[in-house]
mmCIF file of N, CA, C and O in Angstrom:
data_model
loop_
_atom_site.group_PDB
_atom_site.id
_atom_site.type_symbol
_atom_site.label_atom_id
_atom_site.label_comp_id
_atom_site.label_asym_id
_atom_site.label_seq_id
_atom_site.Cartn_x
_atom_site.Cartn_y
_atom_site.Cartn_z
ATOM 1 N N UNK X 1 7.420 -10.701 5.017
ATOM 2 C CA UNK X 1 7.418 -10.396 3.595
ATOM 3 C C UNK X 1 8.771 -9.796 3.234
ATOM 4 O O UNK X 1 9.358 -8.963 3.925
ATOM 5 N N UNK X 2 9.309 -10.417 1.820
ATOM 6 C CA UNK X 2 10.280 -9.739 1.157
ATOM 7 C C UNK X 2 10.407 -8.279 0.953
ATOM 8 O O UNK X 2 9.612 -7.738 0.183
ATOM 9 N N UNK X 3 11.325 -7.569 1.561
ATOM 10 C CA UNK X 3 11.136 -6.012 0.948
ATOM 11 C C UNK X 3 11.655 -5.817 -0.212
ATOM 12 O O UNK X 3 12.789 -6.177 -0.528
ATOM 13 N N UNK X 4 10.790 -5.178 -0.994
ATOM 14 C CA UNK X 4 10.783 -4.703 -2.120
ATOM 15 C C UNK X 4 10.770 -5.441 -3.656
ATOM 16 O O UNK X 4 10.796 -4.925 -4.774
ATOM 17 N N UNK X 5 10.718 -6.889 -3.228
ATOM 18 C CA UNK X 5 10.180 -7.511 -4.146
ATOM 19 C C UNK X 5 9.126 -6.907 -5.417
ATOM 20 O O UNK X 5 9.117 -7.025 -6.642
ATOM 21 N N UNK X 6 8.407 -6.321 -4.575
ATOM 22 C CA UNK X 6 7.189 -5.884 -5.456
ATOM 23 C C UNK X 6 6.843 -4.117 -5.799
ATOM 24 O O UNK X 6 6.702 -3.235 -4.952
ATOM 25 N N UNK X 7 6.777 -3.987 -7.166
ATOM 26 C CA UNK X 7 6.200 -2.497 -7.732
ATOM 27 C C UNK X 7 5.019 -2.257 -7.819
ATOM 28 O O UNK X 7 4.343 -3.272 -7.985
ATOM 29 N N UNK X 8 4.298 -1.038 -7.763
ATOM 30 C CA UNK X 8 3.136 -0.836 -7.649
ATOM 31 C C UNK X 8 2.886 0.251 -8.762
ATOM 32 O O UNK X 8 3.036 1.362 -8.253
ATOM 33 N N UNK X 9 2.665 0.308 -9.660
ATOM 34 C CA UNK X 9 2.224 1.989 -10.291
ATOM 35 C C UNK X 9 0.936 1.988 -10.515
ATOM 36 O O UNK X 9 0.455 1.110 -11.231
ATOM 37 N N UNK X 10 0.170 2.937 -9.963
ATOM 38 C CA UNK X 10 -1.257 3.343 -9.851
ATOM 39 C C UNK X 10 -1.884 2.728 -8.630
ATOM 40 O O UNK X 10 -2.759 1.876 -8.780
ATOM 41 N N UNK X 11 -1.496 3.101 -7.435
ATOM 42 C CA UNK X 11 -1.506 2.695 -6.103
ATOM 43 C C UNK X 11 -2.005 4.099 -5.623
ATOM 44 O O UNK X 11 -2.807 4.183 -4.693
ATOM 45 N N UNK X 12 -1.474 5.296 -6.330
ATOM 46 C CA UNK X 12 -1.135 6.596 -5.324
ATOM 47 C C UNK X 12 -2.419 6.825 -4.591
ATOM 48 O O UNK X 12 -2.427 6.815 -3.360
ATOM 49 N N UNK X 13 -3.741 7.077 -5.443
ATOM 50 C CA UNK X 13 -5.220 7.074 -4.891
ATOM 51 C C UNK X 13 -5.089 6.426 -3.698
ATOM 52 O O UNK X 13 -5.014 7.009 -2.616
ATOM 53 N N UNK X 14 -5.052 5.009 -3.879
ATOM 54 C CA UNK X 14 -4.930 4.137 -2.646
ATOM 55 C C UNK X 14 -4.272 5.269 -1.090
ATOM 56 O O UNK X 14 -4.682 5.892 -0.110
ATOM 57 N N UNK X 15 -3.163 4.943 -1.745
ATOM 58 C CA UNK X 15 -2.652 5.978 -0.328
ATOM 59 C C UNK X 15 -2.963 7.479 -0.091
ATOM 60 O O UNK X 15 -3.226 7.946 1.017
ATOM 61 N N UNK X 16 -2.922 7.987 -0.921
ATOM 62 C CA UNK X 16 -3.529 9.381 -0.322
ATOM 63 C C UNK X 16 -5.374 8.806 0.253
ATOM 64 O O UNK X 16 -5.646 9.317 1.340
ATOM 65 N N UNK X 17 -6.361 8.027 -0.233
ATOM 66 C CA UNK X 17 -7.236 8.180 0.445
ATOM 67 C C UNK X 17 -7.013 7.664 2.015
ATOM 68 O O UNK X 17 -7.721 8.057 2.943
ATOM 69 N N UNK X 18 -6.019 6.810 2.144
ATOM 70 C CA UNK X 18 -5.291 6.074 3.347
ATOM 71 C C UNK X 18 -5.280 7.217 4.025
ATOM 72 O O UNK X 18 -6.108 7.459 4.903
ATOM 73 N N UNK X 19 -4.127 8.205 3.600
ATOM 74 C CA UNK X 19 -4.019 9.035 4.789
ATOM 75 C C UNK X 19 -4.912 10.307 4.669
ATOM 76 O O UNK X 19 -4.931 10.870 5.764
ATOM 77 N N UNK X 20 -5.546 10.868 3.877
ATOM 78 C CA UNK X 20 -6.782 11.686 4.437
ATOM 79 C C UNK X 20 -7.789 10.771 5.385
ATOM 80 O O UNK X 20 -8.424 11.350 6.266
ATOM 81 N N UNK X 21 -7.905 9.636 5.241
ATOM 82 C CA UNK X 21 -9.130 9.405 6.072
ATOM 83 C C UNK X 21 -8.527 9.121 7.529
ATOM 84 O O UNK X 21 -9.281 8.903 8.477
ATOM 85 N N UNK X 22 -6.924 9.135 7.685
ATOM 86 C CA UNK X 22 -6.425 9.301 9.117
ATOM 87 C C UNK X 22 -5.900 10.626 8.803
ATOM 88 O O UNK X 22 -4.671 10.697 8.818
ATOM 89 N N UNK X 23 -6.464 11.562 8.555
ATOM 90 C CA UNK X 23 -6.423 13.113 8.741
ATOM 91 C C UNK X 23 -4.937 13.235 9.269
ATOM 92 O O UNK X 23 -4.565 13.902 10.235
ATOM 93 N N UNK X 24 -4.038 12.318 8.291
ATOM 94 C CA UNK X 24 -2.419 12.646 8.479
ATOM 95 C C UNK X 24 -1.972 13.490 7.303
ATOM 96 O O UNK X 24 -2.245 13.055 6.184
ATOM 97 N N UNK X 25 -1.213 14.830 7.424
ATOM 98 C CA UNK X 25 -1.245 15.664 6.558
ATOM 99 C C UNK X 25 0.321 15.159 5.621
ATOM 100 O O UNK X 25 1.261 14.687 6.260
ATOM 101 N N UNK X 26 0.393 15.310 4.340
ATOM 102 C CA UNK X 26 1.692 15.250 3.960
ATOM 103 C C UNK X 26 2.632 15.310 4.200
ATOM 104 O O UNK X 26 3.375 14.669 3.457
ATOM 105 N N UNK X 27 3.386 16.176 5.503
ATOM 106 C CA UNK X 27 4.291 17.464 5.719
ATOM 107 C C UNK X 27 4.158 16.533 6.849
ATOM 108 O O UNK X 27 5.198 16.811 7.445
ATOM 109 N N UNK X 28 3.458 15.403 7.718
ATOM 110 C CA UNK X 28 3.763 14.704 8.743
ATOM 111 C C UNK X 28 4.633 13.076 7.863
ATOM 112 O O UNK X 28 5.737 12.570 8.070
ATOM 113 N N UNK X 29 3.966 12.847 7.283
ATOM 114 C CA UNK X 29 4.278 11.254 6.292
ATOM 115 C C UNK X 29 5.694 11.426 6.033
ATOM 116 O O UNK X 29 6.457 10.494 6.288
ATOM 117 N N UNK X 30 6.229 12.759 5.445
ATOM 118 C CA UNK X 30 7.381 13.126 4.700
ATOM 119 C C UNK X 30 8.419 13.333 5.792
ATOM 120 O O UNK X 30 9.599 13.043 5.599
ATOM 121 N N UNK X 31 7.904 13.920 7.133
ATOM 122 C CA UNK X 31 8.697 13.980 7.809
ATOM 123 C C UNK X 31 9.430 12.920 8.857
ATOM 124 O O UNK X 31 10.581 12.806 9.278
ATOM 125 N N UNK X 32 8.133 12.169 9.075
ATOM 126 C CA UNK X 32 8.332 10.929 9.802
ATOM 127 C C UNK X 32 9.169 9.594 9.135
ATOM 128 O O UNK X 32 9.435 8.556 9.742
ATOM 129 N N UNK X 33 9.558 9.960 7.509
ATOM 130 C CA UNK X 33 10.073 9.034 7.030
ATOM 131 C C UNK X 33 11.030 9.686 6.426
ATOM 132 O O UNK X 33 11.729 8.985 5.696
ATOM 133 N N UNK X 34 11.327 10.931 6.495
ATOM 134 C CA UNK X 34 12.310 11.562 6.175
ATOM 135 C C UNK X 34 12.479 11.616 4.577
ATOM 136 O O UNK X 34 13.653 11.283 4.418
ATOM 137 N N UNK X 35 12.093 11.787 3.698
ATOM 138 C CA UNK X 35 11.549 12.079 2.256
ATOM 139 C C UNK X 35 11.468 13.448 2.545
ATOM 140 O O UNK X 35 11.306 14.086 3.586
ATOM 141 N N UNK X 36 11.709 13.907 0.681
ATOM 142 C CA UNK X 36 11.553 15.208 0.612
ATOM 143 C C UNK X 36 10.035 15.248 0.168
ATOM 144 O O UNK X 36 9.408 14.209 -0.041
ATOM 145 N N UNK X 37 9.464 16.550 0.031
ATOM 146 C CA UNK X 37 8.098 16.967 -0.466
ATOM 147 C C UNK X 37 7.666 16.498 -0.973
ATOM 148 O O UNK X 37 6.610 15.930 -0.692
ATOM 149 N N UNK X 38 8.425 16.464 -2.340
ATOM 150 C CA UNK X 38 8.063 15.994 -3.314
ATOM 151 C C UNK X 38 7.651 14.704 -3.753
ATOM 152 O O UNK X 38 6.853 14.401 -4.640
ATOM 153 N N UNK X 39 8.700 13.600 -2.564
ATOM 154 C CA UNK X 39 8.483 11.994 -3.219
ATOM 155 C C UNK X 39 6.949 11.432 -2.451
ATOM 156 O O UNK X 39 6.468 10.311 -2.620
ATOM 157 N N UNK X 40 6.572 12.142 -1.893
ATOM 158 C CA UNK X 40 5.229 11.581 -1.550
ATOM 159 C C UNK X 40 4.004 12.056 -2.628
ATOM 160 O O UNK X 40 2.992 11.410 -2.900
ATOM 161 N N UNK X 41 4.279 12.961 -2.989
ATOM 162 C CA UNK X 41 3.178 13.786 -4.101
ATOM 163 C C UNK X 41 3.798 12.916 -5.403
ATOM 164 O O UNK X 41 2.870 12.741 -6.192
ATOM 165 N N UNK X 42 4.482 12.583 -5.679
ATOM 166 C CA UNK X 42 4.803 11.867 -6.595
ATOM 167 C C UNK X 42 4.418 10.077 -6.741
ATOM 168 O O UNK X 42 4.196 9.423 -7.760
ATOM 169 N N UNK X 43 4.449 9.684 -5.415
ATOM 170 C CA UNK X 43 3.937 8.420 -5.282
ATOM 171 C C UNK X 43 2.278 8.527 -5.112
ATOM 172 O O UNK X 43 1.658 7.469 -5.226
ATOM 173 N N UNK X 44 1.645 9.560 -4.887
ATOM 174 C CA UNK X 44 0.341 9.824 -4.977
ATOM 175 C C UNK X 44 -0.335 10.104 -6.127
ATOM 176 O O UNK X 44 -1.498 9.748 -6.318
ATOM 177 N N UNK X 45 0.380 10.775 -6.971
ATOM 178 C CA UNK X 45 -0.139 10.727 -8.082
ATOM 179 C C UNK X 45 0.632 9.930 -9.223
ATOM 180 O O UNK X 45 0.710 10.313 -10.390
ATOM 181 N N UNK X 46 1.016 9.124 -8.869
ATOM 182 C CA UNK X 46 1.504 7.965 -10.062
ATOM 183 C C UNK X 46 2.595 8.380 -10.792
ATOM 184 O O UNK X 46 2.878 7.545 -11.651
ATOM 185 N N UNK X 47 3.275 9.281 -10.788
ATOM 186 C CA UNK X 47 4.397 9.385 -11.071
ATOM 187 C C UNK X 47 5.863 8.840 -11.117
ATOM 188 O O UNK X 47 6.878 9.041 -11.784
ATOM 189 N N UNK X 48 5.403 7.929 -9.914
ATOM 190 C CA UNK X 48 6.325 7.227 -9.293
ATOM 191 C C UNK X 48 5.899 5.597 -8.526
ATOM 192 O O UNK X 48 5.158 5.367 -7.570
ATOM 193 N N UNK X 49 6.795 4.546 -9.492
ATOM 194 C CA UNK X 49 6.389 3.247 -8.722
ATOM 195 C C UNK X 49 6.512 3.087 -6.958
ATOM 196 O O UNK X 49 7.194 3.643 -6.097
ATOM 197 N N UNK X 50 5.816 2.377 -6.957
ATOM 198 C CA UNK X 50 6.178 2.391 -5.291
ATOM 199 C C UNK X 50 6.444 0.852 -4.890
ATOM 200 O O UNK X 50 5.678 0.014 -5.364
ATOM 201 N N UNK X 51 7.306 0.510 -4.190
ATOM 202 C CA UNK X 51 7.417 -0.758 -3.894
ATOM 203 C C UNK X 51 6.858 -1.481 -2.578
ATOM 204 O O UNK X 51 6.667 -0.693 -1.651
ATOM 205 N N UNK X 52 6.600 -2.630 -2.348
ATOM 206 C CA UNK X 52 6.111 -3.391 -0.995
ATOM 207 C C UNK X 52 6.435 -2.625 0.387
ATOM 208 O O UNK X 52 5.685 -2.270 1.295
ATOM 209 N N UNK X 53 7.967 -2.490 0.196
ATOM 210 C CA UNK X 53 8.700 -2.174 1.450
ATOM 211 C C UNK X 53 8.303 -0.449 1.858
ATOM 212 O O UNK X 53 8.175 0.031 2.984
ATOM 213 N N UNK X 54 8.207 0.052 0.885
ATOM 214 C CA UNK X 54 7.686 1.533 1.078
ATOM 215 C C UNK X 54 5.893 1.546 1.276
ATOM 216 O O UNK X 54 5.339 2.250 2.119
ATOM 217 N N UNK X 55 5.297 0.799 0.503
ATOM 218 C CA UNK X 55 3.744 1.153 0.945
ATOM 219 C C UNK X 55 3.735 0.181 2.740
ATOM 220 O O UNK X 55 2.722 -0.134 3.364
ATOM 221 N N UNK X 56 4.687 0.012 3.013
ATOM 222 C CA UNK X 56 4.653 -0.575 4.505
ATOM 223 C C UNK X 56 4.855 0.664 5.597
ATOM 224 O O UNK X 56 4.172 1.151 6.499
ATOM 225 N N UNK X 57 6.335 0.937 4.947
ATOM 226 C CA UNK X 57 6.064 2.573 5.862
ATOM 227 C C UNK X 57 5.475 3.506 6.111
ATOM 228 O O UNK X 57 5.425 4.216 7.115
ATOM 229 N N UNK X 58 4.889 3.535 4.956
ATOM 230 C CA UNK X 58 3.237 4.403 4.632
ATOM 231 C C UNK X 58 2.675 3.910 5.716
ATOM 232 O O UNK X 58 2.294 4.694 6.585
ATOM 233 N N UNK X 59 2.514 2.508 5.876
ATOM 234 C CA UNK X 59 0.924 2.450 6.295
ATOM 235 C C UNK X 59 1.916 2.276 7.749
ATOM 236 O O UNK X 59 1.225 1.348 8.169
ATOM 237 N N UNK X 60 2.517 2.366 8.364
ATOM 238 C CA UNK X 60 3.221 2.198 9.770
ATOM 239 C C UNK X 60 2.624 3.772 9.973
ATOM 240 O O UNK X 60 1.504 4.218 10.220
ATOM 241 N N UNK X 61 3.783 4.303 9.772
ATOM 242 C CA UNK X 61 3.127 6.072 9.591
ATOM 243 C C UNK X 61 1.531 6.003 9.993
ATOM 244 O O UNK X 61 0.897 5.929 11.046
ATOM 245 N N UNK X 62 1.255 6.061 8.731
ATOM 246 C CA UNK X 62 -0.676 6.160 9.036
ATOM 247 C C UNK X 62 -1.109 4.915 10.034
ATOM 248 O O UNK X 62 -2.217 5.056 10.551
ATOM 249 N N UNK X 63 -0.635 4.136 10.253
ATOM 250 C CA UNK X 63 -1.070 3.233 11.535
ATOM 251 C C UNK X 63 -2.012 2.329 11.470
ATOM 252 O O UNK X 63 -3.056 2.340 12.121
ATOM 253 N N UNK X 64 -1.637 1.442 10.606
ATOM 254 C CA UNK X 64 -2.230 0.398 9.327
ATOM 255 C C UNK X 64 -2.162 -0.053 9.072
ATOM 256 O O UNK X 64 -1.142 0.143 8.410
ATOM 257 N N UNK X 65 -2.599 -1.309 8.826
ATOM 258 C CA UNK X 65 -1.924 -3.127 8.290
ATOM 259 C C UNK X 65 -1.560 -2.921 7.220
ATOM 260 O O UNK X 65 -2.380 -2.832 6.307
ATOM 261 N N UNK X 66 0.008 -2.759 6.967
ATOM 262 C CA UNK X 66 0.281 -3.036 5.542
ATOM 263 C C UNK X 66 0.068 -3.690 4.525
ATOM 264 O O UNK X 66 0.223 -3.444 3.329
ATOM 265 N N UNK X 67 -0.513 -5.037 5.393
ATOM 266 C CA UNK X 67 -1.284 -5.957 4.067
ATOM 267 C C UNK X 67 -2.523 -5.111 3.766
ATOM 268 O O UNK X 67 -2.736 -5.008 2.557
ATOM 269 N N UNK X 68 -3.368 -4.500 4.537
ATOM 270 C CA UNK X 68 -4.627 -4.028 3.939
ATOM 271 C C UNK X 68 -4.366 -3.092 3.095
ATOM 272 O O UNK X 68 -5.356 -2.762 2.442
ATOM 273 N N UNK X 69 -3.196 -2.407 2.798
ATOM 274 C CA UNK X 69 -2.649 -1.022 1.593
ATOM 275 C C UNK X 69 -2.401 -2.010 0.929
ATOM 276 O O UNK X 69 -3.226 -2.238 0.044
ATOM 277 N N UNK X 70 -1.306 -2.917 1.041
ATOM 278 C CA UNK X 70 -1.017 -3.635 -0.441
ATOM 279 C C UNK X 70 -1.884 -4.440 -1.041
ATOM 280 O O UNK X 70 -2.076 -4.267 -2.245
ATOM 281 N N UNK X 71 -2.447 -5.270 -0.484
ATOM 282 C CA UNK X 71 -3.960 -5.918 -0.939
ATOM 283 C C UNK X 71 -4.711 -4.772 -1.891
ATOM 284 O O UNK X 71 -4.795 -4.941 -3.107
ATOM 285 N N UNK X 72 -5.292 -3.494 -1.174
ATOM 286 C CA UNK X 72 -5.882 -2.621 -1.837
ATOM 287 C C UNK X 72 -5.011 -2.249 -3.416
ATOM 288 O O UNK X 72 -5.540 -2.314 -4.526
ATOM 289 N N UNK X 73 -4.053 -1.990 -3.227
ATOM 290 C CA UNK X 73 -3.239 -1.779 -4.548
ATOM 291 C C UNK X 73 -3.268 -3.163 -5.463
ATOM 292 O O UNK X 73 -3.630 -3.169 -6.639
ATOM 293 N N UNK X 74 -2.866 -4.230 -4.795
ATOM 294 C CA UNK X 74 -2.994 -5.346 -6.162
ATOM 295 C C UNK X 74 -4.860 -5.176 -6.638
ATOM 296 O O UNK X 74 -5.261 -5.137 -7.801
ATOM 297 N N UNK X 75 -5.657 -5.105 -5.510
ATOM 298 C CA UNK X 75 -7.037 -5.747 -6.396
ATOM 299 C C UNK X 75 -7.007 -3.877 -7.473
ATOM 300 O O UNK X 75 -7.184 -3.728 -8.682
ATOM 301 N N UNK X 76 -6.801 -3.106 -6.713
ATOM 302 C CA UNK X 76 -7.084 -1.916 -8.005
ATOM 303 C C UNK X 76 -6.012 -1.837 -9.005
ATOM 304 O O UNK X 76 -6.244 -0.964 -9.841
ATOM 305 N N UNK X 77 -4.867 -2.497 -9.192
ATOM 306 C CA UNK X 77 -3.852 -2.321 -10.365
ATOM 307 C C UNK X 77 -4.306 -3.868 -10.995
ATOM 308 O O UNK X 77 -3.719 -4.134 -12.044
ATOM 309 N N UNK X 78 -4.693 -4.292 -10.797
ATOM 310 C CA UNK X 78 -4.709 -6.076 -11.256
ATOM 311 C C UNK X 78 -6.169 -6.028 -12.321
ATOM 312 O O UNK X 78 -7.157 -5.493 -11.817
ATOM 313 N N UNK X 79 -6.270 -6.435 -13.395
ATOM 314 C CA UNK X 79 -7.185 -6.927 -14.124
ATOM 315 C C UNK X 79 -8.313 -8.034 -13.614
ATOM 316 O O UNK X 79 -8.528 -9.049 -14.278
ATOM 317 N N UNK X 80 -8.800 -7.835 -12.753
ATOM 318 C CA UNK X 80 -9.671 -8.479 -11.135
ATOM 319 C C UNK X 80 -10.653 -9.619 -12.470
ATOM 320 O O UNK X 80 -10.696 -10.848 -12.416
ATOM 321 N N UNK X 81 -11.259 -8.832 -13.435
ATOM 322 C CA UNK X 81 -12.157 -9.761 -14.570
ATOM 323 C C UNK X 81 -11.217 -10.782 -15.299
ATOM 324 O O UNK X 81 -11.756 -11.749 -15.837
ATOM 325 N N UNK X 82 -10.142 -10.675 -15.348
ATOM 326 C CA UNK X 82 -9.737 -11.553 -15.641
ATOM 327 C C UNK X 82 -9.201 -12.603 -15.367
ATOM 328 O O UNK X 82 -8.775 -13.513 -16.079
ATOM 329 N N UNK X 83 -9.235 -12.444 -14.222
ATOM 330 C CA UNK X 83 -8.920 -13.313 -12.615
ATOM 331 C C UNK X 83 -9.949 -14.241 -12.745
ATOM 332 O O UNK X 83 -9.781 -15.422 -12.439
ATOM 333 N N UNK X 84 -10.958 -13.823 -13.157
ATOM 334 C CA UNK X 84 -12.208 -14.563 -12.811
ATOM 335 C C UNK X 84 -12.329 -14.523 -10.999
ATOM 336 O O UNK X 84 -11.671 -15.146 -10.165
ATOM 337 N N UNK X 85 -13.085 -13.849 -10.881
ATOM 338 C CA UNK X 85 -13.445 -13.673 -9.330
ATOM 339 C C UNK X 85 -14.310 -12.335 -9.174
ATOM 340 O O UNK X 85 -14.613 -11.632 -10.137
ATOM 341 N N UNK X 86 -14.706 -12.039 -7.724
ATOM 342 C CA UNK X 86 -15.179 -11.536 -7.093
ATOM 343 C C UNK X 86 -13.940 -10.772 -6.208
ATOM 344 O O UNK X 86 -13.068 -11.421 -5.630
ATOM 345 N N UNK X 87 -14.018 -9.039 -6.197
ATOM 346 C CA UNK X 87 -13.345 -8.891 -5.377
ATOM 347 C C UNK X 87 -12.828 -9.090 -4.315
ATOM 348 O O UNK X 87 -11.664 -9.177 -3.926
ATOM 349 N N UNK X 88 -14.408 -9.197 -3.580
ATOM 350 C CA UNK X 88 -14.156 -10.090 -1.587
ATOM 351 C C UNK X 88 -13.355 -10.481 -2.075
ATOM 352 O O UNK X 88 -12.244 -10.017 -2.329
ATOM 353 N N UNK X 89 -13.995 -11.766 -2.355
ATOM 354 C CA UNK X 89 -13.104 -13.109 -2.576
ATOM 355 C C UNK X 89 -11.797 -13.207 -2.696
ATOM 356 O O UNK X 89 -11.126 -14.004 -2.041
ATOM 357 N N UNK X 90 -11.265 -12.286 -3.663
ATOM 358 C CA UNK X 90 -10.076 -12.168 -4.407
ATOM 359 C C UNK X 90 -9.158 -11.680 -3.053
ATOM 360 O O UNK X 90 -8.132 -12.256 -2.689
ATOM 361 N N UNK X 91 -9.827 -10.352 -2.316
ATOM 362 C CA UNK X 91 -9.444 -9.962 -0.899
ATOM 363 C C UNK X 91 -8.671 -10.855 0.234
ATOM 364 O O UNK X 91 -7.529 -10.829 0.694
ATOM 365 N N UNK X 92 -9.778 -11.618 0.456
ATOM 366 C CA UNK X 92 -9.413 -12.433 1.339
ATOM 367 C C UNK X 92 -8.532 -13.464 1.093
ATOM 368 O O UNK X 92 -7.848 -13.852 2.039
ATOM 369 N N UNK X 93 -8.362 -14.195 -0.411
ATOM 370 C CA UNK X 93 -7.371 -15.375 -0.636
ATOM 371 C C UNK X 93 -6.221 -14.229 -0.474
ATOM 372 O O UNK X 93 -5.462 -14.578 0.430
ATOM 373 N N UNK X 94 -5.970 -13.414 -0.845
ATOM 374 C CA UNK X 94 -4.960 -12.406 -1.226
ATOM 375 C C UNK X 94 -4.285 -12.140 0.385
ATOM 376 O O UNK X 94 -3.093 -11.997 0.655
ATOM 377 N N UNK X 95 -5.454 -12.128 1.329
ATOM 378 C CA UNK X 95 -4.711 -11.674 2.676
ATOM 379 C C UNK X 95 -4.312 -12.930 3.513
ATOM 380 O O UNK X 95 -3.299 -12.896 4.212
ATOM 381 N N UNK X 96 -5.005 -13.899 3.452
ATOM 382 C CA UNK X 96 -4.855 -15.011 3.769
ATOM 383 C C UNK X 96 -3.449 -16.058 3.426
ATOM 384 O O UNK X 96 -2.972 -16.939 4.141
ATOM 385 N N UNK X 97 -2.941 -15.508 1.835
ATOM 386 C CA UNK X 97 -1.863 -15.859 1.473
ATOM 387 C C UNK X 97 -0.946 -15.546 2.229
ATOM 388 O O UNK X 97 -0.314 -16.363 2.898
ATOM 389 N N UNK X 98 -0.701 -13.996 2.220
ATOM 390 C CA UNK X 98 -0.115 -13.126 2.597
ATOM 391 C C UNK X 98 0.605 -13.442 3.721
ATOM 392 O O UNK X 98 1.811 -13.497 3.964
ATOM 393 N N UNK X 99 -0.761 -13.710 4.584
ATOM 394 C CA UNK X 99 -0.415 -13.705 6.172
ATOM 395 C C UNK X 99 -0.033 -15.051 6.250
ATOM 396 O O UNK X 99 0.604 -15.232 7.288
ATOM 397 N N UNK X 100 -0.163 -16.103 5.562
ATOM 398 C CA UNK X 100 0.594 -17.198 5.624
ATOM 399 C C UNK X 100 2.508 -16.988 5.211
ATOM 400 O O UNK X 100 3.348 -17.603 5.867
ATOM 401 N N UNK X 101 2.868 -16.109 4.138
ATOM 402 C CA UNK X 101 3.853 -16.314 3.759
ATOM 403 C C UNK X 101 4.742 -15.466 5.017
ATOM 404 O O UNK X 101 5.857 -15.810 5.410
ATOM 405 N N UNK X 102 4.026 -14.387 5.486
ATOM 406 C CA UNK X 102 4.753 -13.426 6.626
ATOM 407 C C UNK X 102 5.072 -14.764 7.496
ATOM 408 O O UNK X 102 6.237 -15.147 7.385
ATOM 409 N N UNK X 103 4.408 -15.377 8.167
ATOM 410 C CA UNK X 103 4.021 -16.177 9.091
ATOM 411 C C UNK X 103 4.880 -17.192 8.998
ATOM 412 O O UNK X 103 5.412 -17.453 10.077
ATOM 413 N N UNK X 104 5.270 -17.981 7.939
ATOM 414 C CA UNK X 104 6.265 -19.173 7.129
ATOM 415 C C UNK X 104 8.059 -18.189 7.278
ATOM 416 O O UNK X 104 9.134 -18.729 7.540
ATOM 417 N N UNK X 105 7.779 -16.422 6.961
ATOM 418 C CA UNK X 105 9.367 -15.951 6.846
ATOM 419 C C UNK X 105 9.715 -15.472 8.089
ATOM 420 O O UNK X 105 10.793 -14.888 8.193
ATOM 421 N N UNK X 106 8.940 -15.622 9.140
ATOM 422 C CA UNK X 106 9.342 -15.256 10.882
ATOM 423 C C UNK X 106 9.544 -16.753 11.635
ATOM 424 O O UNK X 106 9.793 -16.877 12.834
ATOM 425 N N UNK X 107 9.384 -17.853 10.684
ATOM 426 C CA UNK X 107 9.805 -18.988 11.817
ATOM 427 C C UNK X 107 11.401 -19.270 11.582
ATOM 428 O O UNK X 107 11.995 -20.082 12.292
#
């Protein structure tokens, strides 16, 4: 995948529930990626867009398929009813793409 192609605003939920439920504290995320305090509390609470290439390091950090964070962010920022679909559904074409286009930019 392209880095940074893509913005995210209203993702932050997404990742903070990411890393409470791997009981990784802020003050580890910030340090391991070298960010100040602040830009993680800021990408958590929407303050701040976040792009592809950064919700990747996130989820490296927390220890995590980056497609499953960014997937999670498009179906909750995306107008899903107007898609016409079913979330699954929407899920899986979404990861399935995905992992085709990764797959097509490593040959």
């Amino acid at each position: 995948m392209a880095s940074g192609r893509i913005k995210f605003l209203g993702c932050g939920r997404i990742i903070r529930e990411a890393r409470r439920r791997r009981r990784v504290g802020q003050r580890l995320v910030v340090q391991k990626l070298g960010w100040s305090s602040g830009q993680l509390s800021k990408y958590e609470t929407n303050r701040l867009a976040i792009s592809d290439f950064t919700l990747e390091e996130i989820a490296q950090v927390l220890n995590i398929d980056p497609l499953d964070l960014i997937i999670e962010c498009l179906l909750r920022t995306l107008p899903i009813s107007k898609l016409g679909g079913k979330k699954s559904v929407l899920r899986q074409q979404l990861y399935a793409a995905m992992k085709c286009e990764k797959a097509e930019e490593s040959d």
